[in-house]
XYZ file of C-alpha atoms in Angstrom:
589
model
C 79.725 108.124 171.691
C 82.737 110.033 171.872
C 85.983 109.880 173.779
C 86.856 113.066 176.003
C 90.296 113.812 176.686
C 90.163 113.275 180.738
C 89.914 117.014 182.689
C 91.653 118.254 184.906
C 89.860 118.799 188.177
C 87.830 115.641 187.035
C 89.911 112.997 188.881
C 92.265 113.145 186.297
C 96.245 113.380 186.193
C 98.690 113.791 183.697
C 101.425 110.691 183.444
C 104.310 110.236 181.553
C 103.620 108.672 178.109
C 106.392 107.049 175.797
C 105.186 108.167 172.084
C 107.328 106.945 169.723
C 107.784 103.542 167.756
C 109.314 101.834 170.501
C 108.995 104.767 173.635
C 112.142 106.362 172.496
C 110.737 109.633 173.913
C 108.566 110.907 176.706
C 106.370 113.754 176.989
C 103.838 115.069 179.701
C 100.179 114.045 178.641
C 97.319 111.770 179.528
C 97.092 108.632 178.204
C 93.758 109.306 175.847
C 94.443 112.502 174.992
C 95.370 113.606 171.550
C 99.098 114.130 170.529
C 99.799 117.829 171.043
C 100.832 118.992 167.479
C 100.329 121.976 165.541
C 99.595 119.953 162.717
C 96.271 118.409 164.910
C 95.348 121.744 166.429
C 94.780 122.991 163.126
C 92.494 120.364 161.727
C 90.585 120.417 164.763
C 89.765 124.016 164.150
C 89.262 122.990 160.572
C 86.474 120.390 161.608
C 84.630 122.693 163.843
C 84.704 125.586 161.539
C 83.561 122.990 158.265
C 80.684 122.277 160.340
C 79.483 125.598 161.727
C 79.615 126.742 158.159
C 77.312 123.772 156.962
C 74.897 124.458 160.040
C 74.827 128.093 158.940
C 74.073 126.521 155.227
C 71.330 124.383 156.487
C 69.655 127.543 158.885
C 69.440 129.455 155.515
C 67.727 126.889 153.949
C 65.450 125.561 156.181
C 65.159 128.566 158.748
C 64.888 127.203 162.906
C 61.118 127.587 164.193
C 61.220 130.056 167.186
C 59.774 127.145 169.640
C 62.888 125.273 168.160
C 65.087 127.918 169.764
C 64.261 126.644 173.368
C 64.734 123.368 172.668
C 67.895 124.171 171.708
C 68.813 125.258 174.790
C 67.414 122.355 177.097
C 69.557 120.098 174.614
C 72.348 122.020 174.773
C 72.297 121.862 178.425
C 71.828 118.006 178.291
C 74.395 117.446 176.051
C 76.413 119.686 178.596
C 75.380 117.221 181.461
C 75.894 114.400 179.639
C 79.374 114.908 178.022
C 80.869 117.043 181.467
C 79.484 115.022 184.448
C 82.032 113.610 186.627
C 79.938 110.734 186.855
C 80.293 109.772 183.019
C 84.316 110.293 182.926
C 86.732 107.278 183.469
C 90.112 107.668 183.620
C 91.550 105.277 182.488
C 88.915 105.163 178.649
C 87.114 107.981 178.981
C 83.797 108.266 176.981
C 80.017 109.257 177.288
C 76.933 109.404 175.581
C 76.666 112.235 173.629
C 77.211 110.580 170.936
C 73.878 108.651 170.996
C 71.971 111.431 172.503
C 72.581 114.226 169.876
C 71.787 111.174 167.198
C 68.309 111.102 169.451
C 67.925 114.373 169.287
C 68.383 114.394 165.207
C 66.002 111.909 164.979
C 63.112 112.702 167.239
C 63.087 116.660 167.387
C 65.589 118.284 164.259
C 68.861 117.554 162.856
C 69.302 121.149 163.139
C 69.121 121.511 166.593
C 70.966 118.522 167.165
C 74.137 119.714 165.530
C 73.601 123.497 166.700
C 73.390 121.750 170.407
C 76.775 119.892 169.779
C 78.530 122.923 168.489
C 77.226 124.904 171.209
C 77.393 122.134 173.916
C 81.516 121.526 172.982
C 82.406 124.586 172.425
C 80.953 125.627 175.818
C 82.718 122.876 177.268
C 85.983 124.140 175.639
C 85.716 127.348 177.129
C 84.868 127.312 180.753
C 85.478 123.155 181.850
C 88.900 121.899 180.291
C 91.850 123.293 180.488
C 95.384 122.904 178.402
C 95.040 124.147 174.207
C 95.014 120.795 173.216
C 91.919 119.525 175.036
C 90.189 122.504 173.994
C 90.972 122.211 170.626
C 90.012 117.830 170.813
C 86.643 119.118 172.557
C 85.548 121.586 169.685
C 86.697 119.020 167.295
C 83.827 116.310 168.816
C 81.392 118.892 168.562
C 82.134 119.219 165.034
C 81.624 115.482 164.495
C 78.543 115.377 166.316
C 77.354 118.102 163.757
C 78.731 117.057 160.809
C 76.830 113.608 161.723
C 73.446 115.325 163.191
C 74.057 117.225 159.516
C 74.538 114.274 156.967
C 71.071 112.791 159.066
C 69.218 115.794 157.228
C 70.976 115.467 154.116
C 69.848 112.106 153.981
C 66.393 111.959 155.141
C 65.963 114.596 152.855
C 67.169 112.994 149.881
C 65.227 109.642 150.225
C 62.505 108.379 147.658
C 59.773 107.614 149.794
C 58.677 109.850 153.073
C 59.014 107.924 156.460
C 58.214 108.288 159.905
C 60.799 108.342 163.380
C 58.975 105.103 164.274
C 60.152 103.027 161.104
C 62.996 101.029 162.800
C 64.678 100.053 160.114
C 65.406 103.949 158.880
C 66.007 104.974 162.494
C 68.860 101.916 162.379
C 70.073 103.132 158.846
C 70.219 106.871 160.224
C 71.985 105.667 162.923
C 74.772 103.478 160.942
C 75.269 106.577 159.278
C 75.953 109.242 161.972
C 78.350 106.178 163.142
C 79.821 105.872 159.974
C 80.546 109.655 159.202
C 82.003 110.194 163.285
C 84.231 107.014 163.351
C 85.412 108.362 159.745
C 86.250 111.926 160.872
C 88.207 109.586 163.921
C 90.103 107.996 160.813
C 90.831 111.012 158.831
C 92.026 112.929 161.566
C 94.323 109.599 162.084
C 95.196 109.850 158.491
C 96.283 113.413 157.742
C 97.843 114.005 161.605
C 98.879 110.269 162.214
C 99.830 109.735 165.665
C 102.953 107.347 167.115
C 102.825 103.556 166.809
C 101.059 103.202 169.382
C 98.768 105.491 169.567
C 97.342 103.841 166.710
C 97.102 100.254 168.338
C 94.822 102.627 171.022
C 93.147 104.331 168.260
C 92.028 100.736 167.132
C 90.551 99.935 170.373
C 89.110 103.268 170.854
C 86.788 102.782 167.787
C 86.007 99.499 168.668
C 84.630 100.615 171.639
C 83.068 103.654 169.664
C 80.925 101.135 167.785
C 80.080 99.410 171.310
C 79.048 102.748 173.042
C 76.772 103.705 169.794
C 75.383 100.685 169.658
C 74.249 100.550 173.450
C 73.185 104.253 172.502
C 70.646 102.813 170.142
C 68.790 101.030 172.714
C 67.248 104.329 174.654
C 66.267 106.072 171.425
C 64.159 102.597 170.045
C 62.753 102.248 173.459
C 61.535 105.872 172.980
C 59.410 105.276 169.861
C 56.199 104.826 171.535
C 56.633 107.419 174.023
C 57.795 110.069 171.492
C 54.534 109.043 169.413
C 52.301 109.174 172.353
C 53.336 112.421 173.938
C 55.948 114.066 172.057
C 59.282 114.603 171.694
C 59.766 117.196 175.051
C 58.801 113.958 177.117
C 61.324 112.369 175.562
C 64.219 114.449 177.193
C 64.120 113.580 180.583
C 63.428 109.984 180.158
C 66.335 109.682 177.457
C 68.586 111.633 180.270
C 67.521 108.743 182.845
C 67.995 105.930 180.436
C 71.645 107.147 179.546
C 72.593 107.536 183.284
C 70.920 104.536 184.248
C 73.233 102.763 181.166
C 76.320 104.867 182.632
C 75.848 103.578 185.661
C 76.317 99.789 184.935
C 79.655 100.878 183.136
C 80.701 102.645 186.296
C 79.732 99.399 188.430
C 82.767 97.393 185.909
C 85.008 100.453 186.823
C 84.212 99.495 190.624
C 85.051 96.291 190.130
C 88.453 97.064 188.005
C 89.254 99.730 191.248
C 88.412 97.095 193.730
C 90.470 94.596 192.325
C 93.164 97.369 191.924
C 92.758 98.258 195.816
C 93.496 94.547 196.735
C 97.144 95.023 194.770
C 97.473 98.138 196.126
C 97.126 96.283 199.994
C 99.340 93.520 198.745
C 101.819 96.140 197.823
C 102.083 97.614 201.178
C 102.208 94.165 202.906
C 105.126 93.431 200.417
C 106.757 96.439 201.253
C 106.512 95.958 205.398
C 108.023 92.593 204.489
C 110.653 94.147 202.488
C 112.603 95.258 205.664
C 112.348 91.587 207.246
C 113.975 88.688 206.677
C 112.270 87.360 203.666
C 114.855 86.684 201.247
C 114.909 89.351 198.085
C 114.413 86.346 195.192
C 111.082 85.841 197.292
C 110.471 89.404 197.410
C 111.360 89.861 193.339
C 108.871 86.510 193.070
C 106.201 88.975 194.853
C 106.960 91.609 192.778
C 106.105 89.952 189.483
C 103.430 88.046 191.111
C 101.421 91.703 191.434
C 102.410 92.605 188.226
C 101.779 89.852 186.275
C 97.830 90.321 187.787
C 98.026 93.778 186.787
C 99.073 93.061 183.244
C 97.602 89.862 182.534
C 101.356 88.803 180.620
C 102.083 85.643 179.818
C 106.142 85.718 181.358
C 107.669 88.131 183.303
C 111.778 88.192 184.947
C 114.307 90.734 186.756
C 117.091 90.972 184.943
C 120.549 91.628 186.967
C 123.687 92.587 186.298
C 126.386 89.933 186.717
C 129.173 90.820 188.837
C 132.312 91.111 187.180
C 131.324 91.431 183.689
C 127.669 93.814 184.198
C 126.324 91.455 181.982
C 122.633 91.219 182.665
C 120.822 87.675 183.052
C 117.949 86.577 183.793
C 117.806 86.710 187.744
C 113.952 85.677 188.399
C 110.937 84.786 186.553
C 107.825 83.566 186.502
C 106.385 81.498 185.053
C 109.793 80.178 184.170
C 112.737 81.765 182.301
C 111.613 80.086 179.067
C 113.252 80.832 175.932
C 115.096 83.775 177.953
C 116.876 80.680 180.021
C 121.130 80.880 179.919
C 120.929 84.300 177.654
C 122.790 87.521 178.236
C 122.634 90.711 177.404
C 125.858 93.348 177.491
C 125.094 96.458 178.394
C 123.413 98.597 175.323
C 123.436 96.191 173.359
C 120.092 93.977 172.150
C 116.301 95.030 173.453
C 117.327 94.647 177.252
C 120.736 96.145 177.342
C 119.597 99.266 175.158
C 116.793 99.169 177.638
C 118.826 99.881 180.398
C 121.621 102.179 178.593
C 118.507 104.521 177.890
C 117.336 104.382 181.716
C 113.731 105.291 180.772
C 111.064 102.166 180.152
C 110.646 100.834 176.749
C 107.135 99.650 175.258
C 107.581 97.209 172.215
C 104.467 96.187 170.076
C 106.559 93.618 168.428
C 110.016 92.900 169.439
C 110.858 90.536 166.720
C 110.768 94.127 163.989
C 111.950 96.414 166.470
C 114.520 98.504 165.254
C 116.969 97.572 168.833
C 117.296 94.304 168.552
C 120.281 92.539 168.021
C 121.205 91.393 164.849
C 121.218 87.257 166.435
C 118.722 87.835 168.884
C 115.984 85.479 169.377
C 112.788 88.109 170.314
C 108.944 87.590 169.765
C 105.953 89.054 171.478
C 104.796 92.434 172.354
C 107.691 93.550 175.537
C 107.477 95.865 178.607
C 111.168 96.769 179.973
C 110.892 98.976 182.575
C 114.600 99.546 184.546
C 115.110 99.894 187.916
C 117.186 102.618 188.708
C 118.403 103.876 192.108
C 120.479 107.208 192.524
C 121.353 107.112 188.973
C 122.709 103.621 189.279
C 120.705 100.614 186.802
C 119.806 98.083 189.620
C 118.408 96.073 186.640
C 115.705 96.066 184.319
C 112.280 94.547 184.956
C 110.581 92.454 181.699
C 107.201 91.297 180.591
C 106.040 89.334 177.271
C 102.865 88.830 175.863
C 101.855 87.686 172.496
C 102.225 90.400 169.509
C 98.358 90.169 168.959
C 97.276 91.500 172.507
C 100.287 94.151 172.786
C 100.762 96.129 175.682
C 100.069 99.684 176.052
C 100.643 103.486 177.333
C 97.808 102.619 180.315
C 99.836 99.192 181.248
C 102.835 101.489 181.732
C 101.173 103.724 183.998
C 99.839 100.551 186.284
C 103.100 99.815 186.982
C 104.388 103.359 188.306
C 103.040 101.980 191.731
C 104.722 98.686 191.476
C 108.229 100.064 190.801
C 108.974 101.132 194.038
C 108.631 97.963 195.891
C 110.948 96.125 192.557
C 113.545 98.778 193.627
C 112.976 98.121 197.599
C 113.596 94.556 196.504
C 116.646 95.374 194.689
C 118.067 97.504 197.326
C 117.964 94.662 199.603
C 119.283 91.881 197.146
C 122.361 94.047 196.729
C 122.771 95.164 200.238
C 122.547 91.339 200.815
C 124.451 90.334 198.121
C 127.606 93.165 199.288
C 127.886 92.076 202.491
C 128.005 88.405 201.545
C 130.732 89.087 198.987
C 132.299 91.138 202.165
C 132.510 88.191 204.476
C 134.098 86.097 202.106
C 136.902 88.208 200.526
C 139.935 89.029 201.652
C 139.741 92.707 201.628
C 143.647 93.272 200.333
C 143.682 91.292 197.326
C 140.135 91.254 196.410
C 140.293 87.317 196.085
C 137.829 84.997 198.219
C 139.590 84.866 201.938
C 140.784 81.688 203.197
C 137.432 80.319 204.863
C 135.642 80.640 201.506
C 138.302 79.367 199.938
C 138.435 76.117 202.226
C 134.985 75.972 201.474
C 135.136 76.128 197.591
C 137.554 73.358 197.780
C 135.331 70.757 200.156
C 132.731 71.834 197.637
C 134.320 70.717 194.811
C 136.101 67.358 196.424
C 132.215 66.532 196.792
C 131.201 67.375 193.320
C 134.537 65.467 192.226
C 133.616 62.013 194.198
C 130.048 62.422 193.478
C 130.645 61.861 189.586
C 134.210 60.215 189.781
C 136.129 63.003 188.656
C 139.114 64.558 189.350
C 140.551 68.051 189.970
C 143.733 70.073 191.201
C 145.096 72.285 193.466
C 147.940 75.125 193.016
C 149.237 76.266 196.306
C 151.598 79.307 195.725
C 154.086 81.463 197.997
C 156.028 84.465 197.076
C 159.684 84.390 196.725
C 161.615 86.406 199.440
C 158.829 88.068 200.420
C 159.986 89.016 203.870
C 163.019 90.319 203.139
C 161.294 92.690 200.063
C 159.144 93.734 203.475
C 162.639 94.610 205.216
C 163.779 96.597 202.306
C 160.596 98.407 200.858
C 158.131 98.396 203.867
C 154.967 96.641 204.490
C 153.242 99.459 202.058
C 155.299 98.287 199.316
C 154.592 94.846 200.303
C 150.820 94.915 200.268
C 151.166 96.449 196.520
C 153.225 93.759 195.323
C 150.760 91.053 196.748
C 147.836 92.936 195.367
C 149.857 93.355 191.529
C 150.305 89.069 191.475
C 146.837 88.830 192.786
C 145.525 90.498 189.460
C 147.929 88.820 187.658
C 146.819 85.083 189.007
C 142.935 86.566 188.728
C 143.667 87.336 184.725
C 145.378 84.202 184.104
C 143.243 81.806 185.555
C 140.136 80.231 183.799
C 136.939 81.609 184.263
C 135.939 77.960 186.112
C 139.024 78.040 188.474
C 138.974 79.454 192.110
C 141.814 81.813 193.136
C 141.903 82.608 197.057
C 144.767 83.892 199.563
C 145.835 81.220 201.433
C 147.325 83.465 204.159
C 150.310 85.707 204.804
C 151.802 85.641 200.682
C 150.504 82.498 200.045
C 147.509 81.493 197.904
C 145.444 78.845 196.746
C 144.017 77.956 193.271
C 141.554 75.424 192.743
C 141.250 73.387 188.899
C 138.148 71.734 188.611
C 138.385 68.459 186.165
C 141.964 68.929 185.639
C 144.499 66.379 186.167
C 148.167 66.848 187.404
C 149.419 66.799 184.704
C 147.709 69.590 183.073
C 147.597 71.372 186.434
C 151.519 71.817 186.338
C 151.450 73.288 182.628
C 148.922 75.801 184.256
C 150.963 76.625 187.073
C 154.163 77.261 184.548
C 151.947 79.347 182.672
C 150.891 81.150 186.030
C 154.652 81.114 187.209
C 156.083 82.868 183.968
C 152.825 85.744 184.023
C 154.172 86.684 187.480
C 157.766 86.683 186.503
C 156.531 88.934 183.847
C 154.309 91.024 185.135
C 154.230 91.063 189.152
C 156.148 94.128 188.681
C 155.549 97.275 190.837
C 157.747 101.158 190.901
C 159.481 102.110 194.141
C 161.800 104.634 194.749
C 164.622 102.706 194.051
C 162.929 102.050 190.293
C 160.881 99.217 189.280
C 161.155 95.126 191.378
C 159.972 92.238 190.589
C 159.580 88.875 192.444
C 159.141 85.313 191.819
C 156.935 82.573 192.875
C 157.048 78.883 194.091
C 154.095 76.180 193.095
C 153.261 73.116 194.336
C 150.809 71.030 192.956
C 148.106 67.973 194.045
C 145.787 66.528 192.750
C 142.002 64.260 193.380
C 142.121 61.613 194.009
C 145.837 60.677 192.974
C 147.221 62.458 195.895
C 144.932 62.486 198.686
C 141.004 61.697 199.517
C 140.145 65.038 201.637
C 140.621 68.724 201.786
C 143.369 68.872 204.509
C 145.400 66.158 202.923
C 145.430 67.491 199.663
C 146.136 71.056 201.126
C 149.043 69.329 203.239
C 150.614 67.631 199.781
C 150.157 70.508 197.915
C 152.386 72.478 200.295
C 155.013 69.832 200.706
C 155.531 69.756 197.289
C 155.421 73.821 197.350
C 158.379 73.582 199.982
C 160.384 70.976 197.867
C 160.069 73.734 195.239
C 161.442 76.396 197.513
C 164.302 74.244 198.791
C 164.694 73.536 194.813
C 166.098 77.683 194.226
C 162.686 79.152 194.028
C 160.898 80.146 191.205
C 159.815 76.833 189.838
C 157.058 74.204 189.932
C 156.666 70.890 192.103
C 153.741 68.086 192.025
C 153.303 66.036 194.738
């Protein structure tokens, strides 16, 4: 009944594991094998050594038969078969049945043999099949459980009030709860005195869960074997307890079938998703796929891509599925809270509970058991992919590993959402200022007329021009000229609301769109805009630092006119009324 570290050359490979409290570090391993510490090693060898001595106690006082000496070795070799066999190793929970078959062998030929077999059998194994100290060390250790347990059988048996026979159930079940009792116990102990990271331990719960399962189908062979053991011995016994366990191992294998079919049907929706990823399907649809896949791999209850936000590199929640939730409108700055410390670390982060975890922020609203797994490309955090399910089911080191293969279609999608997303922001700004380009700009505006007359509101326009701007050209260059319109652009950009619209009209004009603002408080914005430049459109030439002025007109919806053009047109008669006022000054229509 006891869990082997996976082998190399069995179908095995090491992945990356994340072994701390909340992943904070990674280190080469498997994903069932034992933490490699000194600390481990050490009571490994402690275990195996405790029980060769007791087996050498038990020989002295009750000497092996010579006969006993060959059974030894065809139950050595079984337990070999058993516990090696490619055929009895999963990768993803490995385990066999030599748990169950050295308990048969206490019971139906000598306790002694039994744990000489497991000692023999492991440390065999140790020697010449697995490879790496620590999986050496873990395999001695389960044949000093199996002993220890074959042992404490004796000791028992020996120590009861009345004599009984192998074919009283109820003392072959009460053997058997204690060989259970002492190897899930050594499991614990060894937990206890070398305690491995958070969660480990959530796997260590599972693992003797699943101890107790394996035992328990383990039971089944040996009661079936009663009558045959008392009709022709225990030798018979052997073979036809070798057929029952593979014939037992081989239903388990037909679930792993299932679990690697269903795995191979991702895996073909992955490449499908990834020929489509160089078409024209959109990249929210192809994020949408991506947690689609996942979310089957993981069985979560909520999953999203979160993306940083232009401007700011806030990250928000970009897609998700089911729906954004409680996660809806939230933001996360970069290293700051579970997601942005996520992404600051650039390796994935496994939570067990993200309402204790040590990360979060001090305000932040966070439940659940989390996967964040970012998306890097070229050392560059294309965002960070998230997945929540409830604290009592948490994720864990294998769920990470599933999701190695989905990463690179997340970061095909994300390739293509920027690439997308870059050339859009291309075609719409004006590529000296860095402000949207007059088309776009046109466009915001119609856009917001709509929204105004849609829910009878109103907004303004700001159409600006720079003062004397051609004949600062004449005296400085076009060079010089450029910088200056790029120094009032930043200024306008920094002055504005977040909720205005600030394009370049043309030439040194541009064009700033208030949404639900009236004239009136239009004009005090456009002072305020006129004094910043005065201020601070400022560039150096050679000739020492110059300044220039601008010239505002203002219009508004729908006091001044019904449509974009008209409102453009009295926007910039009232600009030129400012102009032919001495410049540097504001106008409404």
């Amino acid at each position: 009944m006891n869990f082997d570290p996976p082998q190399m050359g069995h179908g095995s490979t090491t992945h990356e594991e994340f072994l701390d409290s909340s992943s904070t570090s990674i280190a080469k391993t498997s994903s069932a094998s034992p933490p490699k510490t000194g600390r481990r090693m050490r009571l490994y060898d402690l275990v195996f050594g405790t029980a060769l001595l007791a087996l050498l106690a038990y020989a002295l006082h009750k000497p092996f038969h010579p006969h006993e000496f060959g059974v030894f070795g065809i139950a050595t070799l079984l337990l070999l078969l058993v516990s090696s066999l490619p055929l009895v190793d999963s990768n993803y929970r490995p385990f066999t049945f030599t748990g169950p078959t050295a308990f048969g062998l206490a019971i139906w030929i000598s306790p002694g043999v039994a744990a000489a077999s497991a000692l023999a059998a492991h440390f065999l194994r140790a020697r010449f099949w697995v490879k790496g100290r620590a999986y050496r060390g873990y395999a001695r250790f389960q044949g000093g459980q199996l002993a220890l347990a074959s042992l404490a059988i004796a000791i028992f048996w020996n120590q009861l009030p009345v004599h009984f026979t192998p074919d009283d159930l109820s003392h072959v079940l009460s053997l058997g709860l204690l060989a259970a009792f002492i190897f899930v116990g050594l499991e614990l102990a060894m937990s206890f005195l070398a305690p491995p990271p958070r969660v480990k331990r959530v796997e260590m719960r599972r693992n003797l869960a699943m101890n107790t399962l394996v035992y328990s189908v383990g039971l089944l062979p040996i009661l079936l074997l009663i009558p045959l053991r008392l009709a022709y011995g225990p030798i018979l016994c052997l073979p036809v307890g070798l057929l029952l366990l593979l014939a037992a191992t081989t239903l388990r294998l037909s679930h792993e079938v299932n679990g690697l079919h269903r795995q191979l049907q991702i895996a073909e929706a992955l490449g499908r998703a990834g020929l489509k990823a160089a078409g024209s399907e959109r990249p929210e649809q192809l994020l949408e796929r991506f947690l689609k896949l996942a979310q089957e791999l993981l069985q979560c209850e909520r999953s999203l891509v979160w993306l940083p936000e232009a401007g700011t590199g806030d990250f928000y929640p970009a897609v998700a599925l089911p729906d954004k939730g409680p996660f809806a409108g939230r933001k996360y700055h970069f290293g700051n809270g579970l997601v942005g410390h996520a992404a600051a670390r650039v390796r994935p982060r496994l939570i067990l509970d993200a309402a204790t975890d040590v990360h979060r922020a001090h305000h932040e609203m966070a439940s659940g058991s989390w996967i964040l797994y970012p998306i890097v490309v070229r050392e560059q955090i294309l965002g960070v992919a998230h997945w929540v399910r409830p604290a009592s089911n948490p994720f864990l080191l294998e769920d990470l590993e599933r999701l190695e293969a989905l990463m690179p279609l997340a970061t095909i999608a994300l390739e293509n959402f920027f690439v997308h997303e870059q050339i859009r922001v291309q075609a719409i700004t004006d590529g000296l200022t860095g402000l949207w380009n007059q088309r776009h700009t046109m466009e915001l505006l119609r856009e917001e007329l709509q929204r105004a007359a849609r829910y009878h509101r109103t907004f303004s326009i700001l159409m600006l021009d720079v003062d004397s701007f051609k004949s600062f050209n004449d005296t400085y260059g076009h060079l010089q000229g450029d910088q200056l319109l790029r120094s009032i652009a930043t200024v306008l950009r920094t002055s504005v609301r977040s909720v205005d619209h600030v394009g370049r009209y043309g030439g040194e004009e541009f064009l700033v769109i208030l949404p639900e603002t009236g004239k009136h408080e239009a004009c005090l914005l456009a002072e305020r805009l006129r004094a910043a430049v005065e201020e601070y459109g400022v560039i150096l030439t050679d000739r020492g630092p110059v300044r220039r002025t601008i010239s505002i007109g203002v219009a508004a919806y729908p006091e001044d006119a019904l449509n974009p053009a008209e409102l453009v047109e009295r926007a910039d008669e009232a600009l030129y009324r400012a102009k032919r006022a001495g410049k540097n000054c504001v106008i409404g229509a």
